[in-house]
CSV table of N, CA and C in Angstrom, one decimal:
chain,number,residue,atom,x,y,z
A,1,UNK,N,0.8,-1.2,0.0
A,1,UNK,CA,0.0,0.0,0.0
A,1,UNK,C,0.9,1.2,0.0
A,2,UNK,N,0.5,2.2,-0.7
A,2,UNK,CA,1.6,3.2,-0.7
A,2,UNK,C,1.5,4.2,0.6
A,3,UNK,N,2.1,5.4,0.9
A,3,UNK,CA,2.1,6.1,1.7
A,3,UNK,C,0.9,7.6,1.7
A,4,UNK,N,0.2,7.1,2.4
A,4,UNK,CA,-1.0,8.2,2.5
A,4,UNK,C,-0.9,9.1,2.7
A,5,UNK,N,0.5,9.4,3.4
A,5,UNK,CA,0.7,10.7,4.2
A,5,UNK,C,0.2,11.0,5.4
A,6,UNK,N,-0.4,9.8,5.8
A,6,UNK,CA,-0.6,9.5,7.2
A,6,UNK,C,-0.3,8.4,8.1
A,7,UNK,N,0.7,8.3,8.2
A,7,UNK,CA,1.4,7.2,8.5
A,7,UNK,C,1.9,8.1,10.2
A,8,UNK,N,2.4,7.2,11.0
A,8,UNK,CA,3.2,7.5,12.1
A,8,UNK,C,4.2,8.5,11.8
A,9,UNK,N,5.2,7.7,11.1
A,9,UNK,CA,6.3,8.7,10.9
A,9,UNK,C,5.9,10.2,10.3
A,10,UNK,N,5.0,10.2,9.2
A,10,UNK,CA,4.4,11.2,9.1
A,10,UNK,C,4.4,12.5,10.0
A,11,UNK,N,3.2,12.0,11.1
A,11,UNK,CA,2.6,12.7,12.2
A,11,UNK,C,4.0,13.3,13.1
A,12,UNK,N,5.0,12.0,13.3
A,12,UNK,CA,5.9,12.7,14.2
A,12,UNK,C,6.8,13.4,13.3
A,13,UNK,N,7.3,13.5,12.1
A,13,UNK,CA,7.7,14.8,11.1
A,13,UNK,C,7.0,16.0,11.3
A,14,UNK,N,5.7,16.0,11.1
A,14,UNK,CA,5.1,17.2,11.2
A,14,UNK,C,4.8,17.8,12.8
A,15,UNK,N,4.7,16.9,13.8
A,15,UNK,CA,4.7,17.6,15.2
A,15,UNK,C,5.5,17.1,16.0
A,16,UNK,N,6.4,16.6,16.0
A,16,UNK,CA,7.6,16.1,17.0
A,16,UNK,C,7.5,16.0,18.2
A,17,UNK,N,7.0,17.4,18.9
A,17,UNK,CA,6.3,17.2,20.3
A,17,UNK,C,5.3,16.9,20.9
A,18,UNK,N,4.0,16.7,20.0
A,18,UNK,CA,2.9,16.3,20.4
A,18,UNK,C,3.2,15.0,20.2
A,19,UNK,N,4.1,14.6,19.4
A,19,UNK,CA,4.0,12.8,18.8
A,19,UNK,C,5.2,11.9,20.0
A,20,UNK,N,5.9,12.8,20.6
A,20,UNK,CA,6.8,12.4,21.7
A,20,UNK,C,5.4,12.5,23.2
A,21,UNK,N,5.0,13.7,22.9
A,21,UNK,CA,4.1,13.4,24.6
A,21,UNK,C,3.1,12.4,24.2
A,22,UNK,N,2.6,11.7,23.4
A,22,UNK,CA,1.7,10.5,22.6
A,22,UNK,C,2.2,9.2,23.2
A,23,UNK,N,3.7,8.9,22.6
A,23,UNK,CA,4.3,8.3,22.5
A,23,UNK,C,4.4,7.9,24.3
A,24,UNK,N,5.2,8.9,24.9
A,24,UNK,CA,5.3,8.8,26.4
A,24,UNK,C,4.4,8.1,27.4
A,25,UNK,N,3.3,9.1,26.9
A,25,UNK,CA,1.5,9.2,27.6
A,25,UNK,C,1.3,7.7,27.2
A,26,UNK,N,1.6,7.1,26.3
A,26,UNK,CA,0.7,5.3,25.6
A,26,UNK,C,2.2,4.5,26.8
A,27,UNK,N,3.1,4.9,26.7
A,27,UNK,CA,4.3,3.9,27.3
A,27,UNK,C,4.1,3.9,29.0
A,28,UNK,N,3.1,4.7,29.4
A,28,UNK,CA,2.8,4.4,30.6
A,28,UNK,C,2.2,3.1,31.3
A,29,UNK,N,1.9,2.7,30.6
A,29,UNK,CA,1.0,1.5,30.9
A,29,UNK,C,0.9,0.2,30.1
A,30,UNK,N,0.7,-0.6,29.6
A,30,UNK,CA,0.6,-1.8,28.7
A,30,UNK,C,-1.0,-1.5,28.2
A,31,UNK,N,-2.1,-1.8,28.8
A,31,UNK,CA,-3.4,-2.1,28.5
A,31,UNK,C,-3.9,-0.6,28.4
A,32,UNK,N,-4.6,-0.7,26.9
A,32,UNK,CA,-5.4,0.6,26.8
A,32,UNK,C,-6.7,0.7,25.8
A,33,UNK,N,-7.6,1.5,25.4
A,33,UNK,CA,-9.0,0.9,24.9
A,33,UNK,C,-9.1,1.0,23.1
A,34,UNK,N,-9.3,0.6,22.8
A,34,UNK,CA,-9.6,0.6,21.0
A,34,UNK,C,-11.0,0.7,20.7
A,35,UNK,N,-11.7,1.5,20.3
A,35,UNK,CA,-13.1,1.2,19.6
A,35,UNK,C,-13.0,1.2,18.5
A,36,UNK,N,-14.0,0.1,17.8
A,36,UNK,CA,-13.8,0.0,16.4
A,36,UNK,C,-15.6,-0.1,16.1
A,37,UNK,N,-15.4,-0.6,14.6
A,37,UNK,CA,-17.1,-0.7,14.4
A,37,UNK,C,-17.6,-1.9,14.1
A,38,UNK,N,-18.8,-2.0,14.8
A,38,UNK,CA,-19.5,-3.7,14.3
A,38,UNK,C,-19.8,-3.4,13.3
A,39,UNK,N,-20.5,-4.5,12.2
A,39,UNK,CA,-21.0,-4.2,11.3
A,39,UNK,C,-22.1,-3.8,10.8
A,40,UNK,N,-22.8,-3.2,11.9
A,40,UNK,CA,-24.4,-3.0,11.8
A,40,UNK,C,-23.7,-1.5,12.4
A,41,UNK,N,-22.3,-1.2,12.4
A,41,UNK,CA,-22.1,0.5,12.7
A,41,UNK,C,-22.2,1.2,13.8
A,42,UNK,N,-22.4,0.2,15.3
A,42,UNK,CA,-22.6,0.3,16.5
A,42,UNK,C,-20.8,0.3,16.6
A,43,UNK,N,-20.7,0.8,17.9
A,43,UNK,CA,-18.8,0.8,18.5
A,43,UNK,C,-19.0,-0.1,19.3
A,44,UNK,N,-17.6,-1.1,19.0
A,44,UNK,CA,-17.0,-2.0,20.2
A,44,UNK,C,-16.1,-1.3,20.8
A,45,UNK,N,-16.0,-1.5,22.0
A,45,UNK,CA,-14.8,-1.2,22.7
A,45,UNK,C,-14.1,-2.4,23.0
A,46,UNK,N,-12.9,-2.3,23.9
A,46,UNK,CA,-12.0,-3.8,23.4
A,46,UNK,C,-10.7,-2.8,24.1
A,47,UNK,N,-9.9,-3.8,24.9
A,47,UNK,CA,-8.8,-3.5,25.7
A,47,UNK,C,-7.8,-3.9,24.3
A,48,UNK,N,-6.8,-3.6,23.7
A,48,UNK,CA,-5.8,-3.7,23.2
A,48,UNK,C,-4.2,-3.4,23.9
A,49,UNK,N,-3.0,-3.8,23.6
A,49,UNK,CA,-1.8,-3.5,23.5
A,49,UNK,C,-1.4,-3.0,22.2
A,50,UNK,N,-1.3,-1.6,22.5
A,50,UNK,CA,-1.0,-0.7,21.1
A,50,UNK,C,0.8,-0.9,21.6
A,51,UNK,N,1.6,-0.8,20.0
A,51,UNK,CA,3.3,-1.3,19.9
A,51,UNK,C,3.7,0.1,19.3
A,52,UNK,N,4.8,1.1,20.1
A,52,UNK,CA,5.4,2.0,18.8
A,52,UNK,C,6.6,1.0,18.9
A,53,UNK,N,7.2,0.9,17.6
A,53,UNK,CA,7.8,-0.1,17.1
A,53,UNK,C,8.5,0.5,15.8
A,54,UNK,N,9.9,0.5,15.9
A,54,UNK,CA,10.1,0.2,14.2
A,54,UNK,C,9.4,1.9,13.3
A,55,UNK,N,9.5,2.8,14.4
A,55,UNK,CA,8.9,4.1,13.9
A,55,UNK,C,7.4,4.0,13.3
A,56,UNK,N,6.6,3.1,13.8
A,56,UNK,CA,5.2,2.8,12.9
A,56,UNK,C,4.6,2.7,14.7
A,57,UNK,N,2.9,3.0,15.2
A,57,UNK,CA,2.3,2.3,15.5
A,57,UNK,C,1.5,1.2,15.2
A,58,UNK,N,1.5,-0.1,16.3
A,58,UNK,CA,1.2,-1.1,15.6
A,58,UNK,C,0.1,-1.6,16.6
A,59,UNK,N,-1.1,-2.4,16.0
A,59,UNK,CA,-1.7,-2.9,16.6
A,59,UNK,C,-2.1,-4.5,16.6
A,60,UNK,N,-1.8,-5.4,17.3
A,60,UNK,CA,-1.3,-6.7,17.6
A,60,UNK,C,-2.9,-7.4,18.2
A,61,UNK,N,-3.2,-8.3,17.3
A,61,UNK,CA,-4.7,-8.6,18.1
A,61,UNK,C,-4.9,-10.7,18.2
A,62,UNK,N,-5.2,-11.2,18.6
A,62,UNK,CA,-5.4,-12.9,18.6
A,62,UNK,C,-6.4,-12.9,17.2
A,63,UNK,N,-6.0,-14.2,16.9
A,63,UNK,CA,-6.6,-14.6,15.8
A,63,UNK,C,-8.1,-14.5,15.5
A,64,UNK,N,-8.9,-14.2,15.0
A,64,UNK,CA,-10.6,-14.1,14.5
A,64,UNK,C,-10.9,-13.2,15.7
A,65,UNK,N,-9.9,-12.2,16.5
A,65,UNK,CA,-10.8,-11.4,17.3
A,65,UNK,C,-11.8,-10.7,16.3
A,66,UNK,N,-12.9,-10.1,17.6
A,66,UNK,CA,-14.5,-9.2,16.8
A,66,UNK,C,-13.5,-8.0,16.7
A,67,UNK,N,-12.5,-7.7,17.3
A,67,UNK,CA,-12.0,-6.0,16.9
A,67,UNK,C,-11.0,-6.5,15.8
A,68,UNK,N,-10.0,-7.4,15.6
A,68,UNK,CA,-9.9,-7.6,14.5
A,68,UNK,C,-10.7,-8.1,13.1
A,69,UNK,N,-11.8,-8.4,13.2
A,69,UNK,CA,-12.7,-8.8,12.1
A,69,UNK,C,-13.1,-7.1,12.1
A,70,UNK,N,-13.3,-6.4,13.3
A,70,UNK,CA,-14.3,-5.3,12.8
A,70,UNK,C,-13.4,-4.3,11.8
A,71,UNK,N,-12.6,-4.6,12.1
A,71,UNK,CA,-11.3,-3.9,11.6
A,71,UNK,C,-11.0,-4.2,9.9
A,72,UNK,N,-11.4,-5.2,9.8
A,72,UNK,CA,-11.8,-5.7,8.1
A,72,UNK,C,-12.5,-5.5,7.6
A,73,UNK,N,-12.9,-5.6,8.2
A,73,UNK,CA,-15.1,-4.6,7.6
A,73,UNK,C,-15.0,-3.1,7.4
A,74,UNK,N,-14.5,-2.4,8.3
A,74,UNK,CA,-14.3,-1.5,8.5
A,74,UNK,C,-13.0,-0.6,9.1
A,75,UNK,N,-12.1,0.2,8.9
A,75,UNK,CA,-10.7,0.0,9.3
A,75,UNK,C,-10.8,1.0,10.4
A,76,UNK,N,-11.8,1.8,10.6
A,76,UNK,CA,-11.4,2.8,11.0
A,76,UNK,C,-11.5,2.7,12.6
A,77,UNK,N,-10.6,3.4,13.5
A,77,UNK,CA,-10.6,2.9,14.7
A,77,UNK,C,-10.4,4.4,15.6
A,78,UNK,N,-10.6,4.3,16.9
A,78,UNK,CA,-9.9,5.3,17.9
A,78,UNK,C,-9.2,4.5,18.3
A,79,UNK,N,-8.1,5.0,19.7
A,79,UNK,CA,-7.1,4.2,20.3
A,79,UNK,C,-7.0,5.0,21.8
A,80,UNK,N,-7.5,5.7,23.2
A,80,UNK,CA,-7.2,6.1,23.9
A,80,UNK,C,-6.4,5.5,25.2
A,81,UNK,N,-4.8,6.0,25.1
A,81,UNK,CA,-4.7,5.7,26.2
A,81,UNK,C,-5.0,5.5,27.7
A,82,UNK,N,-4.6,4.6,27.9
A,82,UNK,CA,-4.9,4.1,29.3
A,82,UNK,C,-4.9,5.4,30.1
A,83,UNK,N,-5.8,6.0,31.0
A,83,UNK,CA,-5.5,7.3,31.9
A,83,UNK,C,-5.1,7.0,33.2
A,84,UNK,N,-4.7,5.4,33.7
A,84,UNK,CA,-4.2,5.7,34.7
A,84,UNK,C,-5.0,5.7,36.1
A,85,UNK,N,-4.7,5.0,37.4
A,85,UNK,CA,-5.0,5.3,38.7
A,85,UNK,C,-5.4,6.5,38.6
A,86,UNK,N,-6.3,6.8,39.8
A,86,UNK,CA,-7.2,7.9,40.1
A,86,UNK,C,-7.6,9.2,38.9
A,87,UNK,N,-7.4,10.3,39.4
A,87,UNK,CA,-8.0,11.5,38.6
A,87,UNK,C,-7.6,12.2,37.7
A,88,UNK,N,-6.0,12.5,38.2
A,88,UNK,CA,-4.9,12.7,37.3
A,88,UNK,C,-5.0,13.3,36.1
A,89,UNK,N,-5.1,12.1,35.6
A,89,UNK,CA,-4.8,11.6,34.2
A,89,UNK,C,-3.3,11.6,33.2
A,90,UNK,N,-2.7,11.7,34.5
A,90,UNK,CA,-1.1,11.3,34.7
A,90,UNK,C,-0.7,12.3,33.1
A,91,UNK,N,-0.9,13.4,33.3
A,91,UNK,CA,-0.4,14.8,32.1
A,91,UNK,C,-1.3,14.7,31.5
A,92,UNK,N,-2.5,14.1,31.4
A,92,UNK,CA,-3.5,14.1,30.2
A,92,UNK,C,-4.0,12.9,29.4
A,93,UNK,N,-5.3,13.4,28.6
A,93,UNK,CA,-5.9,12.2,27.5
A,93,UNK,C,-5.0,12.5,26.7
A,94,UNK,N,-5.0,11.3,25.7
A,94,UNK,CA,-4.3,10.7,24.9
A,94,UNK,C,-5.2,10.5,23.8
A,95,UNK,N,-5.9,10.3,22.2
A,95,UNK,CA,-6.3,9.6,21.4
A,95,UNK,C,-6.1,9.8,20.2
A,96,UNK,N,-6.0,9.0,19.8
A,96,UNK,CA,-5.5,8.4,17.8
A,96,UNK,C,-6.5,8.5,17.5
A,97,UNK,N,-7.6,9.2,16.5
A,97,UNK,CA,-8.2,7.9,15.4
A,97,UNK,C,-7.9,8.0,13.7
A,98,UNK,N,-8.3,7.6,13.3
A,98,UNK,CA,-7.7,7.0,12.3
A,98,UNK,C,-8.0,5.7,11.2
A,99,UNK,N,-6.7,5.3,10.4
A,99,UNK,CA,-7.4,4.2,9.7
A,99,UNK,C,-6.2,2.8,10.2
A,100,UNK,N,-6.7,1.4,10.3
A,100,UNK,CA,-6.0,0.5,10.3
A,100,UNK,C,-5.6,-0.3,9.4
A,101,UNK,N,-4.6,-0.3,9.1
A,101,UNK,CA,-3.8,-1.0,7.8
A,101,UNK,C,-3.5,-2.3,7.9
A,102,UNK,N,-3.7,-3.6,7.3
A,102,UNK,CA,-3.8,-5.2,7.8
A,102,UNK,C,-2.8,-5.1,7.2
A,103,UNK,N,-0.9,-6.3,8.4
A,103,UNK,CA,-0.1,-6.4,7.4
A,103,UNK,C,-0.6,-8.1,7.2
A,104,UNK,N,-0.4,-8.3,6.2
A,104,UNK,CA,-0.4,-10.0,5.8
A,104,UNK,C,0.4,-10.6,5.4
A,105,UNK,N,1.4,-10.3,5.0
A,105,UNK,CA,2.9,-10.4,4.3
A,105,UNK,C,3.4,-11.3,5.2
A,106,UNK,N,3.5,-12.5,5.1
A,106,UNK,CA,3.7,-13.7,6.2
A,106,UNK,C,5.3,-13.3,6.5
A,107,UNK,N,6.3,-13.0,5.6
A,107,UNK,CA,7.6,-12.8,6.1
A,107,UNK,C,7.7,-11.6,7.3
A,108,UNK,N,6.6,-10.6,6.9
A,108,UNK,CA,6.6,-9.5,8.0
A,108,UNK,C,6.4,-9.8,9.1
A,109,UNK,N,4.9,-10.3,9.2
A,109,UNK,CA,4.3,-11.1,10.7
A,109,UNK,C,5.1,-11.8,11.3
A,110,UNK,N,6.0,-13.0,10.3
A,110,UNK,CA,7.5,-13.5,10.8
A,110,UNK,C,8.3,-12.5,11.5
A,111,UNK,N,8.7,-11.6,11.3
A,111,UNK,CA,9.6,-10.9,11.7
A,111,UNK,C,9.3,-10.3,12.6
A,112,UNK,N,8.0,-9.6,13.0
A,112,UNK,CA,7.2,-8.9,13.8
A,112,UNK,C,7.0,-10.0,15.3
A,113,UNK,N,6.4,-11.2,14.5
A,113,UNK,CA,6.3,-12.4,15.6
A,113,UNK,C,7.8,-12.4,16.9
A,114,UNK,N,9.2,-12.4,16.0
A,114,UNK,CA,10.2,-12.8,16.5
A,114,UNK,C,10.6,-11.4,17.4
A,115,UNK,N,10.5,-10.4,16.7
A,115,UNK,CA,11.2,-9.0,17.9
A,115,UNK,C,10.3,-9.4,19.3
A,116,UNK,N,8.6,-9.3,19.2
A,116,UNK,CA,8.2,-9.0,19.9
A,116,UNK,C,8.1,-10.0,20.8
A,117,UNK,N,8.2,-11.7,20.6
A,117,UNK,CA,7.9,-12.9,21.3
A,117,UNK,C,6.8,-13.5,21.4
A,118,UNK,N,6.0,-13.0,20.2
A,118,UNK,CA,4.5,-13.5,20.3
A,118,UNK,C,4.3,-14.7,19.3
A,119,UNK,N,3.7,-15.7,19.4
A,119,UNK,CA,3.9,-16.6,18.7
A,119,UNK,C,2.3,-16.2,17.4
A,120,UNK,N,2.9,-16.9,16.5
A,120,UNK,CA,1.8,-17.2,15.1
A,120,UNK,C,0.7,-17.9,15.6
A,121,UNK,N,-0.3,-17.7,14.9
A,121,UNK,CA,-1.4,-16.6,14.2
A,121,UNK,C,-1.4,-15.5,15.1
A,122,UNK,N,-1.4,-14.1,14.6
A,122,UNK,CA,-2.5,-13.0,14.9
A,122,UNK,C,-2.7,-12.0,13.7
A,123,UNK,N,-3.2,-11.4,14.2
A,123,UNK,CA,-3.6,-10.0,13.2
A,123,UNK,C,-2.6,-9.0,13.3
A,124,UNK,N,-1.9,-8.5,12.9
A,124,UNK,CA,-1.5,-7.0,12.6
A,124,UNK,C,-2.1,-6.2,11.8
A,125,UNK,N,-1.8,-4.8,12.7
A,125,UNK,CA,-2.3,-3.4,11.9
A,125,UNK,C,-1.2,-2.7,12.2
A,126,UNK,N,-0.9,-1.7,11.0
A,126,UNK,CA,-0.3,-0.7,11.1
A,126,UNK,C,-1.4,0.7,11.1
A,127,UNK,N,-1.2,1.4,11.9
A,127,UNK,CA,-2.0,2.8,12.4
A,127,UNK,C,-1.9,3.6,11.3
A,128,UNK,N,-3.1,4.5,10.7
A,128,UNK,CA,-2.8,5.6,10.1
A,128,UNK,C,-3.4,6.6,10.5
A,129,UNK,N,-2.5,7.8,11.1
A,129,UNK,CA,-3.3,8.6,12.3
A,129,UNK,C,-3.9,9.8,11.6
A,130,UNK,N,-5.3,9.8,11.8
A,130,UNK,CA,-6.4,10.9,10.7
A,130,UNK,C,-6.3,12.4,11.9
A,131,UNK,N,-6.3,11.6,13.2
A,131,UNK,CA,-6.4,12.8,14.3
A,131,UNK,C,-5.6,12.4,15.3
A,132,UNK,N,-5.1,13.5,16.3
A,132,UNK,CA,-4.6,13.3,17.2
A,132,UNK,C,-4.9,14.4,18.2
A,133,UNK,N,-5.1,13.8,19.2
A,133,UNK,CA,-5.4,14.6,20.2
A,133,UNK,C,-4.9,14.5,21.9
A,134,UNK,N,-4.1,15.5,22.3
A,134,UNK,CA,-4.0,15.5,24.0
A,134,UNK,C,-5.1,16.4,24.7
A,135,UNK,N,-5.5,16.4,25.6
A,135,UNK,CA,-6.4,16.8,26.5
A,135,UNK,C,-5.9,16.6,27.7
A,136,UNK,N,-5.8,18.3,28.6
A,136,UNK,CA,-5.6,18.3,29.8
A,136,UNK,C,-5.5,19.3,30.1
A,137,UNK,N,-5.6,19.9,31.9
A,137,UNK,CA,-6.8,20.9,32.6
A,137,UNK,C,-5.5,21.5,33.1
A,138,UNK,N,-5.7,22.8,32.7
A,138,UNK,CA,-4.6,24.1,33.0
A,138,UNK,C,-5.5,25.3,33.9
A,139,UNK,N,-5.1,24.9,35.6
A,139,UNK,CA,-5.9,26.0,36.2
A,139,UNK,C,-7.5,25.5,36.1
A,140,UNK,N,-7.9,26.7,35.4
A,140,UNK,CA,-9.5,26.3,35.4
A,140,UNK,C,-9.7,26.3,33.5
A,141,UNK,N,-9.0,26.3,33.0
A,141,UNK,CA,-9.3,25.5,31.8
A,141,UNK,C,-8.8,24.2,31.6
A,142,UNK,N,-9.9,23.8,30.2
A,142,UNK,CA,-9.4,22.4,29.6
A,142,UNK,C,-8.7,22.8,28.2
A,143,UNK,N,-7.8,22.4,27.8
A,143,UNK,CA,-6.6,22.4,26.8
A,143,UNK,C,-6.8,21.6,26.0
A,144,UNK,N,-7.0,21.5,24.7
A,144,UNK,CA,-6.5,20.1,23.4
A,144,UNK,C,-5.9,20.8,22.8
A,145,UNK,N,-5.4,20.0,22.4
A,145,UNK,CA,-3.9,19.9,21.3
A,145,UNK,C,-4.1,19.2,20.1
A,146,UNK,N,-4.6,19.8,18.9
A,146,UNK,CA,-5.2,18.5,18.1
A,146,UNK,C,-3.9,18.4,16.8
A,147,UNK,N,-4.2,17.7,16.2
A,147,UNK,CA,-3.4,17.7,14.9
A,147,UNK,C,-4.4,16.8,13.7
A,148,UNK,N,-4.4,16.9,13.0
A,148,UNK,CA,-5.0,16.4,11.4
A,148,UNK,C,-3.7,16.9,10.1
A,149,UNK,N,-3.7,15.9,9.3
A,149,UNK,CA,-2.7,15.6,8.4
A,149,UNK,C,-2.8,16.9,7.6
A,150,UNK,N,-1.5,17.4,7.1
A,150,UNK,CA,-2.0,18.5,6.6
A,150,UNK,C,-2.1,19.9,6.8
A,151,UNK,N,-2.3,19.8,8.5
A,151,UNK,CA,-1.9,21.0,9.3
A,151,UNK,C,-1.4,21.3,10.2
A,152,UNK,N,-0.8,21.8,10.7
A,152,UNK,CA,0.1,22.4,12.1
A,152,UNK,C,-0.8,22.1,12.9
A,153,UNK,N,-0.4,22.0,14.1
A,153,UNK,CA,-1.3,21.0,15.7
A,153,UNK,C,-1.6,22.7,15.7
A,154,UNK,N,-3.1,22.3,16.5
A,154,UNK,CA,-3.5,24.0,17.1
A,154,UNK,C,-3.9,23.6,18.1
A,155,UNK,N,-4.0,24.4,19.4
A,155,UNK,CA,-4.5,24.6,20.8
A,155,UNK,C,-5.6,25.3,21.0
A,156,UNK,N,-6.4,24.6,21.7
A,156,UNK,CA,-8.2,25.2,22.0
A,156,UNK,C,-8.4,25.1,23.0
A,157,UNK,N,-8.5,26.0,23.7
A,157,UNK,CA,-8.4,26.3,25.3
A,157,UNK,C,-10.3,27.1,25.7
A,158,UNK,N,-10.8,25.8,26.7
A,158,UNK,CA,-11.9,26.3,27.0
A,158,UNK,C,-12.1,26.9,28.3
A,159,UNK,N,-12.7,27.4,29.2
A,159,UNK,CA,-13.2,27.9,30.5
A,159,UNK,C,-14.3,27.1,30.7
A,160,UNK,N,-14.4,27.2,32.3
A,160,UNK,CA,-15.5,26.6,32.8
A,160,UNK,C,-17.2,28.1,32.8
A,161,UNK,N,-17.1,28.2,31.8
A,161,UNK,CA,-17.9,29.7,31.7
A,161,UNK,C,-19.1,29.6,30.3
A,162,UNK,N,-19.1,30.5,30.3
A,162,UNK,CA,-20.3,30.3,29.0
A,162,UNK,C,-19.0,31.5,27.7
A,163,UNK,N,-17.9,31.6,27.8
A,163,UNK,CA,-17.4,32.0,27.5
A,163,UNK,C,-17.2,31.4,26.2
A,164,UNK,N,-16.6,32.1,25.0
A,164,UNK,CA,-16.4,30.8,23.7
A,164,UNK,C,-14.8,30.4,23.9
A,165,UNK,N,-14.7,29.1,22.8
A,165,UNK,CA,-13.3,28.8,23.2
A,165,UNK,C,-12.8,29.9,22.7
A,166,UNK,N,-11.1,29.8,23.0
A,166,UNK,CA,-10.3,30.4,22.4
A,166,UNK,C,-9.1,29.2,21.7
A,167,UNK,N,-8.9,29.8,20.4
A,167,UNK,CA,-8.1,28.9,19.6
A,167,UNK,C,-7.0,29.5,19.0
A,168,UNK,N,-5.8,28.5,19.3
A,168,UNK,CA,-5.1,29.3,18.4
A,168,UNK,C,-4.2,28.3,17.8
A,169,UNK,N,-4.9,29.0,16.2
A,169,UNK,CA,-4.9,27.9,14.6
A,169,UNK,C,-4.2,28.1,14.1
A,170,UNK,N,-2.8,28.1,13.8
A,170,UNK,CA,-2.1,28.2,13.0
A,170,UNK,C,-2.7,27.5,11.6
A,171,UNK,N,-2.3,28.4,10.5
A,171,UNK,CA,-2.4,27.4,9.0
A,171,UNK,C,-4.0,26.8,8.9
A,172,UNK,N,-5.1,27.5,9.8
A,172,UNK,CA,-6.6,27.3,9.4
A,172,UNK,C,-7.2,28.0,9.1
């Protein structure tokens, strides 16, 4: 498949620091949530082990799982990190979404199999990130940090008020 221009490496060319606090924020933990779509267009949710790996995120699933079938049917997925004991949210939300790319290439899965120590059959995906987003509470505001392919990450900072946000958009 060729390069969409949304690929990982992508994302972290164009924002380096949002794609390092991503990176960080997912390595806190092992277990974190994936929704994807049944086929009747309802969302599953589903614990996963998301992989950055090899400069790609990767998503590693058991054979005939329902998130990996949903994932064939339809590719498109979110990914939010784990947030962690209590309130926190240990620096902030975390979420991908995006499209999921099936590798099938049995020499790849071979290869993939042996770095990581998981034995054959599963599914791999490689991530293609459509959005990105951090979220987290500055004082008495809430902060995201978004990014979409194509443009510079912008900051939208809300109040707890009837106040409108305030954004600031570079390149919109």
């Amino acid at each position: 498949m060729e390069d969409s221009g949304t690929t990982w490496p992508a994302f972290e060319a164009a924002e380096p620091d949002l794609a390092a606090t991503v990176r960080e924020r997912f390595g806190r933990y092992t277990h974190h949530v994936l929704a994807t779509l049944r086929k009747d267009g309802s969302p599953r949710l589903s614990g996963i082990e998301a992989d950055f790996r090899d400069g790609e995120l990767w998503l590693g699933m058991m054979p005939r799982s329902r998130k990996a079938l949903d994932l064939r049917c339809d590719p498109r997925f979110a990914l939010l990190a784990n947030p962690g004991p209590g309130t926190d949210m240990g620096g902030g939300d975390v979420r991908i979404s995006g499209r999921a790319v099936e590798v099938t290439d049995p020499g790849a899965l071979e290869r993939y199999a042996a770095v990581v120590g998981v034995p054959l059959p599963f599914h791999l995906f490689r991530a293609e990130p459509a959005e990105v987003v951090r979220t987290w509470v500055d004082g008495e505001e809430i902060v995201l940090r978004s990014w979409v392919p194509g443009r510079p990450a912008w900051t939208t900072r809300r109040g707890n008020d009837d106040a409108p946000p305030r954004r600031d958009a570079p390149g919109l």
